[in-house]
Coordinates of C-alpha atoms in Angstrom, one line a residue:
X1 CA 240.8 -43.8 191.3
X2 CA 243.6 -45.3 191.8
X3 CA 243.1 -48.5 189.2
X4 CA 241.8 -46.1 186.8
X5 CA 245.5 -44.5 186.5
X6 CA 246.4 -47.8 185.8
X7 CA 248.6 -48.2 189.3
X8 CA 248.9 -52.5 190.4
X9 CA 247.3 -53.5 193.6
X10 CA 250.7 -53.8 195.0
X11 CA 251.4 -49.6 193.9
X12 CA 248.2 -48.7 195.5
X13 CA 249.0 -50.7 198.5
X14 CA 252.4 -48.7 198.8
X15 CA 250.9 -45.6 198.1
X16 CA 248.3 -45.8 201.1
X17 CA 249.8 -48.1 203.5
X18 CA 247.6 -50.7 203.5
X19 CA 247.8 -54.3 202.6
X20 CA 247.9 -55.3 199.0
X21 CA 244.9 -58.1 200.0
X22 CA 243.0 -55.3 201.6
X23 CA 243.3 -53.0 198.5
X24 CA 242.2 -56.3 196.1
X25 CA 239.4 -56.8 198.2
X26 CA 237.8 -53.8 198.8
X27 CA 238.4 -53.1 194.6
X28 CA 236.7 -56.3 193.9
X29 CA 233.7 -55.0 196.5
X30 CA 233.9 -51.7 194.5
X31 CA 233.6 -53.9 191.3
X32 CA 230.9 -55.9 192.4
X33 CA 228.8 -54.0 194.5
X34 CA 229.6 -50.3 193.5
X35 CA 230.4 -49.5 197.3
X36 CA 233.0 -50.5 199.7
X37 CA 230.5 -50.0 202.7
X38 CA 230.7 -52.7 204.8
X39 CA 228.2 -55.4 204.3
X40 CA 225.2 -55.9 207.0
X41 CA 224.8 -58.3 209.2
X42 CA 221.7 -59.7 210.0
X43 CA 223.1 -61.5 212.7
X44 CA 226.0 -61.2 215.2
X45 CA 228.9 -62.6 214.7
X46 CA 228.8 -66.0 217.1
X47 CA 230.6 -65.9 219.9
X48 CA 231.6 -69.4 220.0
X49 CA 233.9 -71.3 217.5
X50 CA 233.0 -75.1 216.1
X51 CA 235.5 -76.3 218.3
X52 CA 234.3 -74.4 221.0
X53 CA 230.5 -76.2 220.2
X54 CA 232.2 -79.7 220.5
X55 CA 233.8 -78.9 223.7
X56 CA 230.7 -77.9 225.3
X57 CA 228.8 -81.0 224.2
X58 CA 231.7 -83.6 225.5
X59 CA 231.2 -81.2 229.0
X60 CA 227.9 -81.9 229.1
X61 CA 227.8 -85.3 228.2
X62 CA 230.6 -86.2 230.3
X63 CA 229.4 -84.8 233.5
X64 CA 225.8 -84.4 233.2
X65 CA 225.6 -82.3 236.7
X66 CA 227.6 -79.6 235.0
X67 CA 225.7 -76.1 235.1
X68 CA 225.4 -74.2 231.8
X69 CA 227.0 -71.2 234.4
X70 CA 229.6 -73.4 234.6
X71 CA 230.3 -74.0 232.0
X72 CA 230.1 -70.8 230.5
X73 CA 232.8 -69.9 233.1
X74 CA 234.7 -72.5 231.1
X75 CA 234.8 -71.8 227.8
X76 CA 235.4 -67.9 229.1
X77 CA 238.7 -68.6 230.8
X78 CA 239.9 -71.0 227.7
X79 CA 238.7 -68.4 224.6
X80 CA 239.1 -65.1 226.6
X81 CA 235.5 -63.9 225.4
X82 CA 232.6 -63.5 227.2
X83 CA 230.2 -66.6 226.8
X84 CA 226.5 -66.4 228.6
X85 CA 225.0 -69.4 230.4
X86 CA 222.3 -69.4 227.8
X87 CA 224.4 -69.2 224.6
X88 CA 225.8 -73.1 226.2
X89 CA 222.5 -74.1 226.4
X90 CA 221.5 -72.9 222.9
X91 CA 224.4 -75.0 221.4
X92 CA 223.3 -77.7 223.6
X93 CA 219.4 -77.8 222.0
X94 CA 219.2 -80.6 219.4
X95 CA 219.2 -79.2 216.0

């Protein structure tokens, strides 16, 4: 309603307080999509950045006694967000 009246991303932003990036994107949703619901996911987010992938792998490699509990223990104290023994041993399958 607010473009309609002709107001700049950066007036609506003022006028709502909310950040003039937010207001572009969720116009250019509106625009595109006719909604601004949020899209769905058919998949969780993963828990486990790239990097994150890469450091598990040298682990493993490097000590191959290491448990995937281990870890898993790891990667939880260095990223402060809960990994599961059998999300390590996912990234660790060859793709």
């Amino acid at each position: 309603a607010y473009r309609d009246c002709g107001l700049s991303f950066r007036e609506i932003s003022s006028c709502i307080g909310r950040n003039q990036t937010t207001v572009m994107r969720i116009c250019d949703r509106w625009m595109q999509e006719g909604t601004t619901d949020r899209r769905v996911r058919l998949h969780p987010p993963q828990c486990t950045s790239s990097r994150d992938d890469r450091r598990i792998v040298h682990m493993a490699v490097t000590d191959r006694s290491v448990t995937s509990q281990t870890i898993a223990q790891h990667i939880q104290s260095v990223t402060h967000h809960p990994v599961s023994a059998g999300t390590i041993r996912l990234r660790l399958q060859p793709s």
